[in-house]
GROMACS .gro file of C-alpha atoms in nm:
model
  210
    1UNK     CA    1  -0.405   0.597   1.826
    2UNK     CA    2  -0.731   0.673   1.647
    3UNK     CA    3  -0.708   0.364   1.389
    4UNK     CA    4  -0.369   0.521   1.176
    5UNK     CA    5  -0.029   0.620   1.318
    6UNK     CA    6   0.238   0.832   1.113
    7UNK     CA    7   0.562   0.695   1.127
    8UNK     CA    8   0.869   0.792   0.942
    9UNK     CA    9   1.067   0.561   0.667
   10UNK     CA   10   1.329   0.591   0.954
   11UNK     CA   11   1.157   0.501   1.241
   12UNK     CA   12   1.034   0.209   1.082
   13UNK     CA   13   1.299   0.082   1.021
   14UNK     CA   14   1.428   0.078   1.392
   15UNK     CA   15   1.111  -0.044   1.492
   16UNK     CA   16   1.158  -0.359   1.251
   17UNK     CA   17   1.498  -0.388   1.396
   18UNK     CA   18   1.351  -0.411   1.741
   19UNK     CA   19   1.055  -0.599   1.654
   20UNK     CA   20   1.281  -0.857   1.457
   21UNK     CA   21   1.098  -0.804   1.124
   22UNK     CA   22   1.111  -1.071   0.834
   23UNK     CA   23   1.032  -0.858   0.569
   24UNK     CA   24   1.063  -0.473   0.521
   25UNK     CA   25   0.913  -0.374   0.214
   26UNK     CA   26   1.165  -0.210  -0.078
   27UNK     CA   27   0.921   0.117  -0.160
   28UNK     CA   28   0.995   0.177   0.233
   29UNK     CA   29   1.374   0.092   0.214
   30UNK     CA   30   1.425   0.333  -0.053
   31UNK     CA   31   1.233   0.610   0.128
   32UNK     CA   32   1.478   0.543   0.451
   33UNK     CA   33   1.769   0.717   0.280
   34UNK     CA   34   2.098   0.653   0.417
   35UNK     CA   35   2.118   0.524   0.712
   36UNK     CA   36   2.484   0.413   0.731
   37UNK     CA   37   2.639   0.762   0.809
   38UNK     CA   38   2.597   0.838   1.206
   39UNK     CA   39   2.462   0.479   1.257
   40UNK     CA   40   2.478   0.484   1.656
   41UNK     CA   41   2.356   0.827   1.689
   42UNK     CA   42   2.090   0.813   1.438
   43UNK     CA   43   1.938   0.524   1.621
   44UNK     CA   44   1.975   0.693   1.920
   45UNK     CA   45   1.749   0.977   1.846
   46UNK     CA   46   1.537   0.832   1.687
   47UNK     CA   47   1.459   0.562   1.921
   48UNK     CA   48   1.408   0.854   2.171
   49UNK     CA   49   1.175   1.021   1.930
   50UNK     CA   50   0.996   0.684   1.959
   51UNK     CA   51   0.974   0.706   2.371
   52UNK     CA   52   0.904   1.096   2.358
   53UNK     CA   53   0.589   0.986   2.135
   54UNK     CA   54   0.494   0.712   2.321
   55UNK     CA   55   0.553   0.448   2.070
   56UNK     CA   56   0.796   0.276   2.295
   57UNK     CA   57   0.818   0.260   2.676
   58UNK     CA   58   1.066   0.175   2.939
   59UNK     CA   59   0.934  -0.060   3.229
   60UNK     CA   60   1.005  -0.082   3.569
   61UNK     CA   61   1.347  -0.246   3.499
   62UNK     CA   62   1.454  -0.024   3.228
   63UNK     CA   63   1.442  -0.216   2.961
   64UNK     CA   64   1.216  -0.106   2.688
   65UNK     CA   65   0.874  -0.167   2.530
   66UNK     CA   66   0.704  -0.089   2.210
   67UNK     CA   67   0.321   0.000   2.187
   68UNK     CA   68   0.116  -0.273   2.217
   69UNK     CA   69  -0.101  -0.099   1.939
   70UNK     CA   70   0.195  -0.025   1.757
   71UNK     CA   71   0.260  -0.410   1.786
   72UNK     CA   72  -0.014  -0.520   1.662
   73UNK     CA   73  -0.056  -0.280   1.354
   74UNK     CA   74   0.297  -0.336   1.269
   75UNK     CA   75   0.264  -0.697   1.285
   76UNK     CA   76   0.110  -0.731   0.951
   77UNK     CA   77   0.409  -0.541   0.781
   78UNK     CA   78   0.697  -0.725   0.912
   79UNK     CA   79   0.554  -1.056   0.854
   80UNK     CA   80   0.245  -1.121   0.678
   81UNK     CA   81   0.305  -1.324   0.366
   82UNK     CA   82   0.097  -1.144   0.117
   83UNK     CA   83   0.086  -0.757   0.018
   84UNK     CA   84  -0.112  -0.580  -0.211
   85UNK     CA   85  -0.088  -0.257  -0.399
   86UNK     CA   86  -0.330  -0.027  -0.547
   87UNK     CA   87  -0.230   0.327  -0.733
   88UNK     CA   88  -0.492   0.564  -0.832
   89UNK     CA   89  -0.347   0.850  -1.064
   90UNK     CA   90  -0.628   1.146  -1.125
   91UNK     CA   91  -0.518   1.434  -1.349
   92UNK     CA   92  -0.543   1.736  -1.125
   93UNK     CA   93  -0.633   1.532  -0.810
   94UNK     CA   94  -0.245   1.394  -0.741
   95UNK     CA   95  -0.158   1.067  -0.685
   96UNK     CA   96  -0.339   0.766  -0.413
   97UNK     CA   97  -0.060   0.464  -0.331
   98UNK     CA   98  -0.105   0.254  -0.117
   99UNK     CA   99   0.005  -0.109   0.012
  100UNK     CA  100  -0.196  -0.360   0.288
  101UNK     CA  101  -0.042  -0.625   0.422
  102UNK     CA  102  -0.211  -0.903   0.567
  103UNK     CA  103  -0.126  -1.116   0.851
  104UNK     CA  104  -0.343  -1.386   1.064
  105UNK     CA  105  -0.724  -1.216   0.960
  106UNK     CA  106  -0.550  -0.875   1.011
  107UNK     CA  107  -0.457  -0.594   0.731
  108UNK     CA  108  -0.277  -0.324   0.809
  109UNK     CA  109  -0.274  -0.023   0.528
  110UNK     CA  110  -0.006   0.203   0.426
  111UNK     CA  111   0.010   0.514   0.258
  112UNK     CA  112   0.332   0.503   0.099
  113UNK     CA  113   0.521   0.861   0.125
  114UNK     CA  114   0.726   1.024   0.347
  115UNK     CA  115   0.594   0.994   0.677
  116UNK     CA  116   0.406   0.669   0.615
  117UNK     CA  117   0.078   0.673   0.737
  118UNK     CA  118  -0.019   0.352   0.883
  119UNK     CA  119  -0.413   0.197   0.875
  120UNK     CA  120  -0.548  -0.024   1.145
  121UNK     CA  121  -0.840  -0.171   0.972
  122UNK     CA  122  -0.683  -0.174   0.656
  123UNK     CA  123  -1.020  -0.386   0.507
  124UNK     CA  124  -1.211  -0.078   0.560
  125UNK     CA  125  -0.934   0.159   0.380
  126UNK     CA  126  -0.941  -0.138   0.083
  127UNK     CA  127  -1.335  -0.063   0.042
  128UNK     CA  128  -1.276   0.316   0.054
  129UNK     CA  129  -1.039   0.283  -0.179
  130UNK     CA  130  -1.264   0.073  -0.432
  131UNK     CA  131  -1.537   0.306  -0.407
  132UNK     CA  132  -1.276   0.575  -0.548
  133UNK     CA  133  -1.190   0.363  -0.797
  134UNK     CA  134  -1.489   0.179  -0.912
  135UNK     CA  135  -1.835   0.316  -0.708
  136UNK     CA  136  -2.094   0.116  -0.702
  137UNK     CA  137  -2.258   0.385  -0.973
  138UNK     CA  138  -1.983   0.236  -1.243
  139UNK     CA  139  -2.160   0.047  -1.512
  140UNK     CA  140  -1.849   0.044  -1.817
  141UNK     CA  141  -1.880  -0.164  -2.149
  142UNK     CA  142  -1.698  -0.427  -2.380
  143UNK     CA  143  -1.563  -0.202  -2.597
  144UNK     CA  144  -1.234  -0.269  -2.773
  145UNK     CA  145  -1.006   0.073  -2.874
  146UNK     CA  146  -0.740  -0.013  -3.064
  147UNK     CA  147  -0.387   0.193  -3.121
  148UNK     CA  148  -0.543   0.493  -3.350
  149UNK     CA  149  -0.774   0.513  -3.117
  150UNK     CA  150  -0.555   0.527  -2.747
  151UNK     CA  151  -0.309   0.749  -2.950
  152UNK     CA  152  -0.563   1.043  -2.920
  153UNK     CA  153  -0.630   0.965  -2.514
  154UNK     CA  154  -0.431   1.245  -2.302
  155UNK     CA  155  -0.384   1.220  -1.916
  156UNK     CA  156  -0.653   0.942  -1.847
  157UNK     CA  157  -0.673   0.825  -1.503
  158UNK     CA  158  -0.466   0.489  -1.416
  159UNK     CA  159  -0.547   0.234  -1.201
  160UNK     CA  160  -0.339   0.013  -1.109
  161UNK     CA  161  -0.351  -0.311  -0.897
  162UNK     CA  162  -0.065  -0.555  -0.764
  163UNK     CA  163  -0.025  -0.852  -0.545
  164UNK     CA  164   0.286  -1.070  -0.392
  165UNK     CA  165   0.318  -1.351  -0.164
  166UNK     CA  166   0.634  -1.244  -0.031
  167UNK     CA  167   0.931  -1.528  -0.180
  168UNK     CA  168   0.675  -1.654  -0.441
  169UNK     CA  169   0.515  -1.463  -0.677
  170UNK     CA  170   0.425  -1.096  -0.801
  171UNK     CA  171   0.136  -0.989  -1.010
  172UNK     CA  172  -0.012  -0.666  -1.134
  173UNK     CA  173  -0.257  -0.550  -1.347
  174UNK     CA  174  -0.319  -0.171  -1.512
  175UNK     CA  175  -0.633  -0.003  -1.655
  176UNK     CA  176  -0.675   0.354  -1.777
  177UNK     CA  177  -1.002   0.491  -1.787
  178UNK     CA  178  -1.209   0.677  -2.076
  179UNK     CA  179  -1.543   0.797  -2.129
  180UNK     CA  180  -1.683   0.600  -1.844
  181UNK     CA  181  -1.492   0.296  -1.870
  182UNK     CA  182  -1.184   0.125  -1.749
  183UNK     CA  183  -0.957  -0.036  -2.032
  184UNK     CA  184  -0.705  -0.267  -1.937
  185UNK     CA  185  -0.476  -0.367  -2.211
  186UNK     CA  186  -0.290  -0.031  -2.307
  187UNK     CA  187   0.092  -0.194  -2.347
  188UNK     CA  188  -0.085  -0.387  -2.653
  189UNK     CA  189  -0.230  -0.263  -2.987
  190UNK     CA  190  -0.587  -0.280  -2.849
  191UNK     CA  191  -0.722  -0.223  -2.494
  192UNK     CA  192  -1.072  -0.451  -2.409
  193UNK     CA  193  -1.311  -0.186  -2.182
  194UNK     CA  194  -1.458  -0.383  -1.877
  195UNK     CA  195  -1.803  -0.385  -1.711
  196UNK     CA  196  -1.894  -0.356  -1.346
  197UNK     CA  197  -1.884  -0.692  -1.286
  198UNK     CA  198  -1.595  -0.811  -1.485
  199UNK     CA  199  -1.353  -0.478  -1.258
  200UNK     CA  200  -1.530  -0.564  -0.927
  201UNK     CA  201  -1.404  -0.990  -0.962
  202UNK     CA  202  -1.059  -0.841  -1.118
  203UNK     CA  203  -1.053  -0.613  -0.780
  204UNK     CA  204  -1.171  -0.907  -0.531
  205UNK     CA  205  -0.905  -1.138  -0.709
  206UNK     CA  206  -0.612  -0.936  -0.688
  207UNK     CA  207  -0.696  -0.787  -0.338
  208UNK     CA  208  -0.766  -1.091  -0.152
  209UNK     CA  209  -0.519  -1.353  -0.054
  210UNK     CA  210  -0.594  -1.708  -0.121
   0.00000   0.00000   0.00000
């Protein structure tokens, strides 16, 4: 593995059966499909899909072992207490989603489509991520738009951050950004724009557990 691992919606699943998962995240439920129809033998291939890949092994006594790396970056999804979310919609350059979950000083990242592609060093995918988002070049300004003004914005990029601690609470926050600024705010009759400063503590607060 050289730091990320596809794995299907599917496959995850089994894996969290094996692995005795305590959580399995909805967004990746929902791209599973059904799984109820051919149960038995749908597990059964795909379970040898799993060995054919080398994702699972059998040992000497035949019974059978996932990955250690696999383990490990798995580890984070099935139970770490705290996930976050960021989405990064750019007009003409598609759609970035993407969840980390964190788990004893690990994060594991997640590209969330169908396969899921899986990030070891999911701190490292968080920075790339920001630098997308907000580069270190970003400078914004206070400036307050208010309804007559938003109604003439078309297709501005969204950014949008969430966090959970999984049985607790849920949080999110969503900006849209215009002539050099991200504006969070837009559900309301006025959006407030925000500086560097002010969208790189809003990024470390929502990103970071604790």
């Amino acid at each position: 593995m050289d730091g990320q691992q596809k794995i299907s919606p599917q496959e995850l699943f089994f894996i969290g059966k094996y692995m005795r998962a305590q959580y399995i995240d909805y967004d990746y439920v929902r791209l599973m499909g059904d799984l109820t129809r051919k149960y038995s033998l749908k597990e059964k291939e795909i379970m040898a899909g799993l060995t054919d890949r080398g994702l699972l092994m059998e040992d000497f006594s035949g019974n059978m072992e996932l990955n250690e790396e696999i383990r490990e970056l798995l580890e984070p999804v099935f139970f770490g207490g705290f996930e976050t979310e960021v989405i990064l919609s750019i007009p003409q350059n598609g759609l970035i989603r993407e969840k980390f979950h964190y788990y004893k000083e690990r994060v594991t990242g997640v590209q969330v489509f169908d396969p899921l592609v899986f990030f070891k060093d999911g701190k490292s995918r968080l920075d790339t991520l920001k630098t997308q988002a907000i580069p270190e070049t970003y400078t914004g300004n206070r400036k307050i738009l208010y309804a007559r003004d938003m109604e003439k914005i078309q297709d501005a990029p969204i950014l949008v951050l969430k966090n959970m601690v999984m049985g607790k609470r849920a949080s999110g926050k969503q900006f849209f950004y215009y002539e050099g600024t991200w504006y969070e705010g837009a559900a309301l009759d006025m959006a407030q724009g925000l500086t560097g400063e002010e969208m790189d503590h809003v990024w470390q607060a929502m990103m970071q557990e604790g």
